[in-house]
Structure formats: C-alpha cells, structure tokens
C-alpha cells in the first residue's frame, strides 16, 4: 500500500462581509467546482457528500480516492467544516496496471473572521488514504513509493487549496449578481 497524505493551511481575504462570505461557501457543490482534482459525486441526507480526488500522476497513473464527508455548520457563521465519515456503498481498494482506487479521508475547515467590509478566512485542507499499489509500480520499493507519494500529494494539496481560493473569489461576483447581494 502507498501512503497518501497531505495538508495545508492558508489565510486569505474575501471581498464581502462575514455573513455573505459564509452563505457563499455553504453550497458544497459550488465549492467543489473550485477544487481542482476534486469531483462532486453525490449528496446524501443531512449534509453528507461523496467526493473523489481524481488525478493522473507522473503522466501515467490514474489515482482515484473516494471520500465521504459530513458538513458541520456553525450557527454563528464562524466555522464551516467537512468531516470524514463512512457511507455506503463501501469502496473496496483495487489496482490495475497503471491505476488505483480506494477510500480516503477528506477534511476541510474554514474559519471566518470579520475584517471590516471583508472577511479573513483561514482555510485548512487535509487528504489521506492507503492506496493499493498499481501493478506497474510493484517492483519499486515501498519506501521509495511513499516518498514520491508524499512529494506529489504535498504539492497537489497546495495546488488544490491555492486554486480554490483564486477560483472561488473569481466566481463570487457572478454569485452576487444571482443573489442580489
């Protein structure tokens, strides 16, 4: 098994007050559209969602990590989290010649702070999984694979979080128009 894991914490300014910023980030389907390499699969009851980290690494290896999350909404509008949970149907790890699929754990937290007419958001993103080794990589020592995986995942998580911030801010004016805020 290849250990996959990465985390990042970033802080950014959002161009709206806290109430509007919080309302904007409550829509999980819209939020996921701003997360590169993360796909929205389905919504379940009571704020549960199934997501997938889906990427091709090193130009040849298709990696898919299915993650179930539960939204935790703070009534004060200061914290929004997506916590890992397990949902049915179960995801059995499987690997092909140059592919691997497994269940993983996705966690994100956004903390919202008033900053006058803007909102400072502290954003954290974590992803981890145990990935079955694709057949083509079974000759590579596990320690080497884990080191490569760590480097790739660390880079990808930072790419996803940075892109999320840029894209979600860029999409905000359209949302404002649609919601008359």
XYZ file of N, CA, C and O in Angstrom:
724
model
N 0.840 -1.182 0.000
C 0.000 0.000 0.000
C 0.885 1.246 0.000
O 1.903 1.303 0.673
N 0.432 2.230 -0.740
C 1.129 3.508 -0.809
C 0.415 4.475 0.134
O -0.805 4.629 0.062
N 1.182 5.112 1.006
C 0.610 6.098 1.922
C 0.459 7.429 1.197
O 1.434 7.972 0.677
N -0.763 7.929 1.147
C -1.064 9.210 0.521
C -1.513 10.142 1.632
O -2.366 9.778 2.435
N -0.943 11.330 1.681
C -1.381 12.275 2.702
C -0.780 13.639 2.493
O 0.380 13.762 2.100
N -1.604 14.622 2.703
C -1.132 15.991 2.584
C -2.062 16.919 3.324
O -3.249 16.628 3.514
N -1.520 18.033 3.765
C -2.301 19.036 4.467
C -1.733 20.410 4.168
O -0.536 20.547 3.911
N -2.596 21.399 4.195
C -2.145 22.777 4.055
C -3.099 23.685 4.805
O -4.279 23.355 4.975
N -2.577 24.805 5.253
C -3.371 25.851 5.906
C -3.011 27.172 5.259
O -1.829 27.501 5.145
N -4.042 27.892 4.803
C -3.839 29.185 4.155
C -4.826 30.187 4.724
O -5.911 29.823 5.164
N -4.459 31.449 4.664
C -5.340 32.528 5.088
C -5.501 33.479 3.918
O -4.534 33.764 3.208
N -6.732 33.949 3.691
C -6.970 34.876 2.589
C -8.102 35.836 2.927
O -8.900 35.577 3.815
N -8.126 36.932 2.181
C -9.175 37.936 2.355
C -10.244 37.704 1.297
O -9.944 37.544 0.118
N -11.498 37.696 1.746
C -12.636 37.515 0.849
C -13.380 38.846 0.754
O -13.622 39.490 1.771
N -13.779 39.258 -0.471
C -14.325 40.604 -0.677
C -15.807 40.772 -0.313
O -16.606 41.280 -1.099
N -16.175 40.362 0.898
C -17.552 40.547 1.381
C -17.539 40.411 2.897
O -16.595 39.858 3.472
N -18.609 40.880 3.533
C -18.675 40.727 4.985
C -18.862 39.254 5.350
O -19.142 38.416 4.491
N -18.717 38.949 6.619
C -18.698 37.556 7.080
C -19.992 36.812 6.772
O -19.964 35.659 6.340
N -21.146 37.448 6.960
C -22.412 36.763 6.698
C -22.539 36.351 5.235
O -22.958 35.234 4.924
N -22.174 37.248 4.345
C -22.249 36.941 2.911
C -21.210 35.889 2.542
O -21.505 34.939 1.807
N -19.998 36.026 3.040
C -18.941 35.055 2.750
C -19.358 33.660 3.220
O -19.198 32.678 2.492
N -19.912 33.576 4.408
C -20.331 32.280 4.949
C -21.427 31.667 4.080
O -21.364 30.484 3.734
N -22.413 32.480 3.708
C -23.502 31.991 2.850
C -22.956 31.482 1.520
O -23.402 30.453 1.004
N -21.989 32.183 0.973
C -21.394 31.810 -0.310
C -20.724 30.437 -0.232
O -20.862 29.613 -1.134
N -20.016 30.159 0.842
C -19.270 28.900 0.966
C -20.106 27.735 1.490
O -19.604 26.622 1.607
N -21.375 27.955 1.784
C -22.222 26.862 2.272
C -22.616 25.860 1.187
O -22.959 24.727 1.493
N -22.580 26.247 -0.067
C -23.004 25.387 -1.163
C -21.852 24.460 -1.577
O -20.965 24.850 -2.329
N -21.895 23.210 -1.092
C -20.795 22.268 -1.317
C -20.576 21.981 -2.800
O -19.439 21.889 -3.246
N -21.655 21.837 -3.570
C -21.477 21.558 -4.995
C -20.716 22.686 -5.679
O -19.829 22.447 -6.497
N -21.043 23.938 -5.354
C -20.351 25.086 -5.958
C -18.907 25.138 -5.469
O -17.988 25.406 -6.232
N -18.702 24.884 -4.204
C -17.350 24.912 -3.638
C -16.457 23.893 -4.342
O -15.319 24.193 -4.704
N -16.964 22.696 -4.569
C -16.160 21.644 -5.190
C -15.749 22.024 -6.610
O -14.669 21.666 -7.064
N -16.585 22.792 -7.310
C -16.202 23.237 -8.659
C -14.932 24.086 -8.629
O -14.250 24.229 -9.638
N -14.600 24.650 -7.470
C -13.384 25.461 -7.331
C -12.183 24.648 -6.856
O -11.100 25.193 -6.685
N -12.379 23.361 -6.624
C -11.303 22.486 -6.143
C -10.792 21.626 -7.296
O -11.442 20.657 -7.696
N -9.627 21.966 -7.835
C -9.074 21.140 -8.913
C -8.790 19.741 -8.377
O -8.444 19.565 -7.211
N -8.984 18.754 -9.215
C -8.742 17.341 -8.908
C -9.750 16.743 -7.934
O -9.637 15.574 -7.584
N -10.737 17.541 -7.470
C -11.781 17.018 -6.593
C -13.095 17.067 -7.364
O -13.449 18.100 -7.925
N -13.808 15.945 -7.386
C -15.086 15.859 -8.088
C -16.213 15.668 -7.085
O -16.057 14.950 -6.099
N -17.342 16.287 -7.363
C -18.549 16.070 -6.584
C -19.245 14.846 -7.172
O -19.579 14.828 -8.349
N -19.438 13.809 -6.368
C -20.104 12.597 -6.857
C -21.587 12.634 -6.518
O -22.429 12.453 -7.386
N -21.907 12.863 -5.224
C -23.315 12.854 -4.839
C -23.519 13.547 -3.499
O -22.574 13.710 -2.723
N -24.772 13.925 -3.265
C -25.183 14.482 -1.973
C -26.095 13.463 -1.310
O -26.919 12.834 -1.973
N -25.920 13.300 -0.027
C -26.757 12.390 0.735
C -27.615 13.180 1.711
O -27.678 14.408 1.646
N -28.228 12.505 2.642
C -29.086 13.188 3.616
C -28.276 13.977 4.651
O -27.127 13.649 4.928
N -28.886 15.018 5.172
C -28.335 15.779 6.309
C -26.928 16.305 6.086
O -26.076 16.217 6.964
N -26.655 16.837 4.909
C -25.361 17.460 4.669
C -24.214 16.503 4.454
O -23.061 16.851 4.702
N -24.508 15.289 3.987
C -23.424 14.353 3.682
C -23.173 14.373 2.174
O -24.085 14.586 1.371
N -21.903 14.155 1.815
C -21.497 14.233 0.415
C -20.465 13.161 0.129
O -19.705 12.761 1.004
N -20.434 12.736 -1.137
C -19.369 11.848 -1.600
C -18.569 12.628 -2.641
O -19.119 13.164 -3.600
N -17.251 12.670 -2.415
C -16.325 13.377 -3.297
C -15.284 12.382 -3.808
O -15.115 11.306 -3.227
N -14.560 12.782 -4.835
C -13.459 11.946 -5.317
C -12.275 12.827 -5.676
O -12.428 13.838 -6.360
N -11.119 12.456 -5.177
C -9.856 13.026 -5.635
C -9.504 12.193 -6.855
O -9.388 10.967 -6.779
N -9.359 12.848 -7.989
C -9.171 12.137 -9.246
C -8.063 12.829 -10.032
O -8.192 13.998 -10.376
N -6.970 12.114 -10.295
C -5.843 12.737 -10.978
C -5.024 11.694 -11.727
O -5.118 10.494 -11.452
N -4.249 12.165 -12.652
C -3.257 11.318 -13.323
C -1.894 11.850 -12.896
O -1.590 13.028 -13.089
N -1.112 10.995 -12.269
C 0.195 11.389 -11.750
C 1.313 10.798 -12.601
O 1.169 9.708 -13.149
N 2.402 11.530 -12.663
C 3.583 11.140 -13.438
C 3.218 10.821 -14.886
O 3.878 10.025 -15.542
N 2.138 11.438 -15.352
C 1.707 11.280 -16.733
C 1.156 9.920 -17.100
O 0.814 9.680 -18.248
N 1.031 9.004 -16.112
C 0.632 7.652 -16.476
C -0.279 6.948 -15.464
O -0.943 5.981 -15.823
N -0.310 7.394 -14.216
C -1.003 6.644 -13.174
C -2.286 7.351 -12.760
O -2.259 8.457 -12.230
N -3.428 6.678 -13.022
C -4.728 7.231 -12.680
C -5.039 6.887 -11.223
O -5.160 5.710 -10.871
N -5.170 7.916 -10.409
C -5.416 7.753 -8.981
C -6.802 8.294 -8.665
O -7.142 9.416 -9.046
N -7.597 7.510 -7.961
C -8.954 7.927 -7.582
C -9.153 7.558 -6.114
O -9.034 6.383 -5.743
N -9.447 8.571 -5.310
C -9.676 8.371 -3.881
C -11.074 8.903 -3.563
O -11.339 10.094 -3.711
N -11.955 7.998 -3.155
C -13.338 8.346 -2.851
C -13.424 8.740 -1.378
O -12.956 8.012 -0.505
N -14.032 9.894 -1.118
C -14.120 10.419 0.250
C -15.555 10.795 0.581
O -16.216 11.505 -0.187
N -16.021 10.333 1.719
C -17.336 10.713 2.220
C -17.143 11.734 3.326
O -16.278 11.557 4.201
N -17.940 12.806 3.265
C -17.824 13.868 4.259
C -19.200 14.277 4.769
O -20.212 14.060 4.110
N -19.180 14.870 5.934
C -20.390 15.410 6.565
C -20.138 16.877 6.858
O -19.128 17.225 7.471
N -21.047 17.732 6.403
C -20.914 19.164 6.674
C -21.254 19.441 8.130
O -22.216 18.907 8.666
N -20.445 20.257 8.745
C -20.707 20.738 10.107
C -20.790 22.255 10.018
O -19.795 22.928 9.753
N -22.008 22.758 10.199
C -22.273 24.187 10.041
C -22.417 24.825 11.417
O -23.165 24.338 12.260
N -21.706 25.903 11.612
C -21.720 26.651 12.865
C -22.795 27.734 12.769
O -22.785 28.536 11.841
N -23.712 27.745 13.703
C -24.808 28.722 13.685
C -24.321 30.165 13.792
O -25.021 31.088 13.394
N -23.119 30.389 14.308
C -22.605 31.760 14.447
C -21.968 32.267 13.160
O -21.601 33.438 13.072
N -21.811 31.393 12.156
C -21.202 31.807 10.898
C -19.703 32.027 10.989
O -19.132 32.797 10.230
N -19.055 31.324 11.910
C -17.616 31.490 12.082
C -16.805 30.270 11.669
O -15.600 30.360 11.490
N -17.456 29.115 11.501
C -16.735 27.888 11.197
C -17.584 27.009 10.281
O -18.773 26.808 10.521
N -16.966 26.505 9.244
C -17.599 25.556 8.336
C -16.598 24.429 8.130
O -15.466 24.673 7.696
N -17.011 23.201 8.463
C -16.102 22.064 8.314
C -16.773 20.953 7.522
O -17.991 20.792 7.577
N -15.941 20.195 6.813
C -16.371 18.969 6.154
C -15.528 17.853 6.762
O -14.315 17.786 6.551
N -16.194 17.006 7.556
C -15.526 15.971 8.333
C -15.636 14.614 7.648
O -16.682 14.289 7.077
N -14.592 13.804 7.717
C -14.660 12.471 7.107
C -15.651 11.571 7.847
O -15.708 11.578 9.082
N -16.440 10.830 7.076
C -17.365 9.826 7.601
C -17.324 8.632 6.653
O -16.784 8.718 5.559
N -17.922 7.528 7.058
C -18.029 6.378 6.171
C -19.489 6.207 5.793
O -20.360 6.214 6.643
N -19.731 6.081 4.508
C -21.075 5.898 3.977
C -21.100 4.658 3.106
O -20.072 4.199 2.625
N -22.306 4.158 2.867
C -22.489 3.069 1.909
C -22.680 3.695 0.531
O -23.131 4.827 0.434
N -22.341 3.061 -0.545
C -21.703 1.746 -0.558
C -20.224 1.847 -0.203
O -19.598 2.875 -0.423
N -19.723 0.767 0.337
C -18.310 0.712 0.690
C -17.453 0.790 -0.567
O -17.893 0.413 -1.648
N -16.246 1.249 -0.410
C -15.291 1.338 -1.509
C -14.186 0.324 -1.237
O -13.462 0.447 -0.255
N -14.075 -0.670 -2.085
C -13.016 -1.669 -1.932
C -11.781 -1.199 -2.690
O -11.881 -0.785 -3.847
N -10.614 -1.243 -2.044
C -9.390 -0.863 -2.755
C -9.149 -1.778 -3.948
O -9.358 -2.991 -3.853
N -8.742 -1.185 -5.056
C -8.404 -2.002 -6.218
C -7.335 -1.289 -7.022
O -7.224 -0.060 -7.009
N -6.531 -2.089 -7.708
C -5.498 -1.508 -8.563
C -5.471 -2.242 -9.887
O -5.797 -3.423 -9.973
N -5.094 -1.504 -10.923
C -4.906 -2.066 -12.251
C -3.445 -1.903 -12.618
O -2.597 -1.604 -11.774
N -3.153 -2.054 -13.883
C -1.772 -1.939 -14.322
C -1.196 -0.561 -13.980
O -0.103 -0.456 -13.428
N -1.939 0.503 -14.294
C -1.459 1.865 -14.004
C -2.540 2.706 -13.327
O -2.634 3.909 -13.539
N -3.343 2.056 -12.479
C -4.411 2.782 -11.790
C -4.631 2.214 -10.396
O -4.251 1.076 -10.107
N -5.243 3.036 -9.565
C -5.594 2.593 -8.216
C -6.780 3.417 -7.715
O -6.871 4.617 -7.980
N -7.669 2.742 -7.002
C -8.842 3.371 -6.402
C -8.960 2.884 -4.975
O -8.742 1.701 -4.699
N -9.337 3.782 -4.082
C -9.535 3.408 -2.686
C -10.424 4.435 -2.006
O -10.738 5.479 -2.565
N -10.784 4.140 -0.775
C -11.480 5.111 0.065
C -10.423 5.935 0.788
O -9.392 5.423 1.198
N -10.701 7.223 0.918
C -9.781 8.090 1.632
C -10.529 8.995 2.580
O -11.745 8.886 2.743
N -9.783 9.867 3.197
C -10.349 10.794 4.169
C -10.025 12.217 3.767
O -8.862 12.576 3.581
N -11.081 12.998 3.598
C -11.000 14.402 3.211
C -11.511 15.214 4.391
O -12.544 14.885 4.981
N -10.784 16.251 4.734
C -11.200 17.157 5.805
C -10.908 18.574 5.345
O -9.837 18.845 4.789
N -11.854 19.454 5.543
C -11.569 20.869 5.320
C -12.263 21.678 6.395
O -13.307 21.286 6.915
N -11.646 22.792 6.721
C -12.209 23.711 7.709
C -11.962 25.130 7.235
O -10.870 25.450 6.753
N -12.990 25.937 7.340
C -12.878 27.362 7.026
C -13.354 28.136 8.244
O -14.465 27.926 8.720
N -12.489 29.006 8.741
C -12.827 29.873 9.865
C -12.969 31.283 9.320
O -12.093 31.769 8.596
N -14.064 31.940 9.680
C -14.415 33.241 9.128
C -14.242 34.322 10.194
O -14.784 34.197 11.299
N -13.522 35.406 9.848
C -13.239 36.492 10.782
C -13.605 37.832 10.143
O -13.229 38.096 8.994
N -14.330 38.647 10.886
C -14.685 39.987 10.411
C -13.426 40.827 10.224
O -12.561 40.865 11.100
N -13.345 41.489 9.095
C -12.247 42.423 8.796
C -12.862 43.626 8.074
O -12.580 43.868 6.898
N -13.755 44.338 8.762
C -14.427 45.483 8.150
C -15.393 45.015 7.082
O -16.256 44.181 7.325
N -15.238 45.529 5.876
C -16.098 45.165 4.748
C -15.711 43.826 4.128
O -16.393 43.340 3.232
N -14.597 43.273 4.577
C -14.117 41.999 4.051
C -14.129 40.942 5.152
O -14.411 41.242 6.308
N -13.801 39.731 4.753
C -13.720 38.617 5.695
C -12.377 37.927 5.499
O -11.980 37.636 4.372
N -11.692 37.695 6.604
C -10.475 36.884 6.548
C -10.898 35.440 6.782
O -11.626 35.137 7.734
N -10.471 34.574 5.890
C -10.808 33.157 6.003
C -9.520 32.369 6.183
O -8.586 32.513 5.400
N -9.482 31.565 7.222
C -8.379 30.633 7.439
C -8.874 29.275 6.966
O -9.848 28.742 7.497
N -8.219 28.756 5.943
C -8.669 27.549 5.263
C -7.664 26.426 5.462
O -6.463 26.622 5.277
N -8.156 25.254 5.840
C -7.313 24.077 6.005
C -7.882 22.953 5.152
O -9.098 22.758 5.101
N -7.005 22.211 4.505
C -7.391 21.081 3.668
C -6.475 19.910 3.974
O -5.250 20.066 3.981
N -7.070 18.748 4.248
C -6.326 17.518 4.510
C -6.892 16.402 3.642
O -8.109 16.306 3.481
N -6.015 15.560 3.124
C -6.416 14.387 2.364
C -5.461 13.264 2.720
O -4.241 13.469 2.749
N -6.024 12.071 3.006
C -5.147 10.927 3.267
C -5.840 9.644 2.831
O -7.065 9.562 2.782
N -5.021 8.659 2.492
C -5.533 7.363 2.061
C -4.396 6.351 2.041
O -3.221 6.720 2.035
N -4.767 5.088 2.020
C -3.837 3.997 1.761
C -4.222 3.460 0.398
O -5.288 2.865 0.225
N -3.361 3.674 -0.564
C -3.642 3.367 -1.957
C -3.017 2.033 -2.349
O -1.829 1.819 -2.100
N -3.802 1.133 -2.940
C -3.183 -0.111 -3.406
C -2.175 0.198 -4.515
O -2.395 1.089 -5.335
N -1.086 -0.495 -4.528
C -0.018 -0.236 -5.494
C -0.411 -0.710 -6.891
O -0.750 -1.884 -7.065
N -0.396 0.203 -7.884
C -0.645 -0.232 -9.259
C 0.362 -1.314 -9.657
O 1.518 -1.306 -9.216
N -0.070 -2.225 -10.495
C 0.768 -3.358 -10.903
C 2.107 -2.889 -11.463
O 3.158 -3.455 -11.153
N 2.100 -1.833 -12.263
C 3.336 -1.344 -12.897
C 4.349 -0.817 -11.882
O 5.534 -0.702 -12.202
N 3.912 -0.521 -10.664
C 4.824 0.026 -9.652
C 5.226 -0.990 -8.582
O 5.965 -0.649 -7.662
N 4.806 -2.206 -8.703
C 5.079 -3.198 -7.659
C 6.546 -3.578 -7.565
O 6.962 -4.180 -6.580
N 7.343 -3.222 -8.544
C 8.776 -3.515 -8.493
C 9.548 -2.411 -7.756
O 10.719 -2.593 -7.423
N 8.887 -1.293 -7.503
C 9.524 -0.159 -6.823
C 9.379 -0.380 -5.310
O 8.288 -0.697 -4.827
N 10.459 -0.216 -4.546
C 10.369 -0.397 -3.091
C 9.318 0.531 -2.461
O 9.166 1.686 -2.870
N 8.599 0.009 -1.475
C 7.523 0.751 -0.817
C 8.003 2.086 -0.243
O 7.308 3.097 -0.338
N 9.182 2.096 0.334
C 9.732 3.319 0.918
C 9.907 4.399 -0.154
O 9.616 5.574 0.075
N 10.361 4.016 -1.324
C 10.544 4.949 -2.440
C 9.174 5.453 -2.908
O 8.977 6.654 -3.129
N 8.197 4.539 -3.041
C 6.855 4.939 -3.463
C 6.227 5.920 -2.477
O 5.596 6.901 -2.877
N 6.407 5.668 -1.192
C 5.827 6.557 -0.183
C 6.469 7.944 -0.220
O 5.793 8.952 -0.031
N 7.764 7.999 -0.479
C 8.452 9.293 -0.591
C 7.942 10.063 -1.803
O 7.653 11.259 -1.721
N 7.819 9.380 -2.936
C 7.283 10.018 -4.146
C 5.853 10.476 -3.895
O 5.478 11.603 -4.242
N 5.050 9.615 -3.283
C 3.654 9.958 -2.979
C 3.570 11.179 -2.079
O 2.753 12.079 -2.310
N 4.407 11.224 -1.051
C 4.417 12.380 -0.136
C 4.709 13.670 -0.899
O 4.024 14.678 -0.726
N 5.728 13.646 -1.745
C 6.093 14.848 -2.508
C 4.971 15.279 -3.445
O 4.639 16.462 -3.520
N 4.389 14.333 -4.160
C 3.308 14.659 -5.093
C 2.087 15.174 -4.332
O 1.494 16.192 -4.701
N 1.696 14.474 -3.274
C 0.494 14.864 -2.541
C 0.660 16.222 -1.870
O -0.264 17.041 -1.891
N 1.812 16.493 -1.310
C 2.060 17.801 -0.701
C 1.902 18.899 -1.742
O 1.233 19.917 -1.500
N 2.479 18.695 -2.911
C 2.373 19.674 -3.989
C 0.926 19.815 -4.454
O 0.425 20.913 -4.643
N 0.216 18.686 -4.635
C -1.173 18.712 -5.109
C -2.099 19.413 -4.124
O -2.961 20.191 -4.529
N -1.940 19.143 -2.849
C -2.816 19.764 -1.845
C -2.636 21.277 -1.867
O -3.612 22.031 -1.801
N -1.410 21.744 -1.965
C -1.170 23.190 -2.051
C -1.761 23.762 -3.338
O -2.330 24.853 -3.338
N -1.634 23.013 -4.440
C -2.220 23.431 -5.714
C -3.743 23.517 -5.602
O -4.353 24.488 -6.056
N -4.367 22.518 -5.006
C -5.825 22.492 -4.857
C -6.290 23.664 -4.001
O -7.217 24.388 -4.370
N -5.654 23.878 -2.844
C -6.070 24.948 -1.936
C -5.852 26.324 -2.557
O -6.729 27.194 -2.495
N -4.701 26.544 -3.169
C -4.431 27.831 -3.805
C -5.389 28.115 -4.941
O -5.915 29.233 -5.087
N -5.649 27.105 -5.758
C -6.592 27.254 -6.856
C -8.007 27.496 -6.367
O -8.769 28.268 -6.957
N -8.354 26.834 -5.269
C -9.677 27.025 -4.665
C -9.886 28.476 -4.259
O -10.926 29.076 -4.544
N -8.901 29.051 -3.619
C -9.016 30.444 -3.174
C -9.197 31.362 -4.379
O -10.131 32.169 -4.420
N -8.328 31.229 -5.363
C -8.410 32.086 -6.552
C -9.730 31.911 -7.286
O -10.389 32.888 -7.649
N -10.125 30.667 -7.527
C -11.328 30.403 -8.302
C -12.599 30.810 -7.561
O -13.512 31.382 -8.162
N -12.664 30.527 -6.270
C -13.882 30.885 -5.530
C -14.048 32.396 -5.451
O -15.168 32.906 -5.551
N -12.970 33.134 -5.315
C -13.059 34.601 -5.315
C -13.464 35.095 -6.705
O -14.310 35.994 -6.832
N -12.917 34.481 -7.753
C -13.262 34.889 -9.125
C -14.729 34.613 -9.448
O -15.350 35.373 -10.197
N -15.310 33.562 -8.886
C -16.714 33.218 -9.142
C -17.687 34.040 -8.292
O -18.888 34.047 -8.564
N -17.203 34.726 -7.290
C -18.069 35.439 -6.360
C -18.910 36.537 -7.012
O -20.106 36.643 -6.706
N -18.380 37.391 -7.906
C -19.226 38.434 -8.500
C -20.471 37.879 -9.213
O -21.553 38.469 -9.119
N -20.334 36.750 -9.887
C -21.496 36.148 -10.540
C -22.517 35.708 -9.500
O -23.715 35.920 -9.662
N -22.060 35.094 -8.419
C -22.954 34.668 -7.340
C -23.654 35.884 -6.743
O -24.847 35.826 -6.454
N -22.921 36.977 -6.560
C -23.511 38.208 -6.026
C -24.632 38.694 -6.916
O -25.695 39.076 -6.423
N -24.416 38.695 -8.223
C -25.446 39.120 -9.165
C -26.676 38.236 -9.072
O -27.796 38.716 -9.050
N -26.455 36.927 -9.010
C -27.560 35.980 -8.954
C -28.356 36.093 -7.656
O -29.562 35.836 -7.646
N -27.703 36.469 -6.570
C -28.357 36.535 -5.263
C -28.680 37.957 -4.811
O -29.193 38.152 -3.704
N -28.324 38.951 -5.628
C -28.656 40.326 -5.309
C -28.035 40.840 -4.024
O -28.643 41.617 -3.303
N -26.812 40.405 -3.744
C -26.158 40.873 -2.515
C -25.183 42.005 -2.812
O -24.727 42.198 -3.886
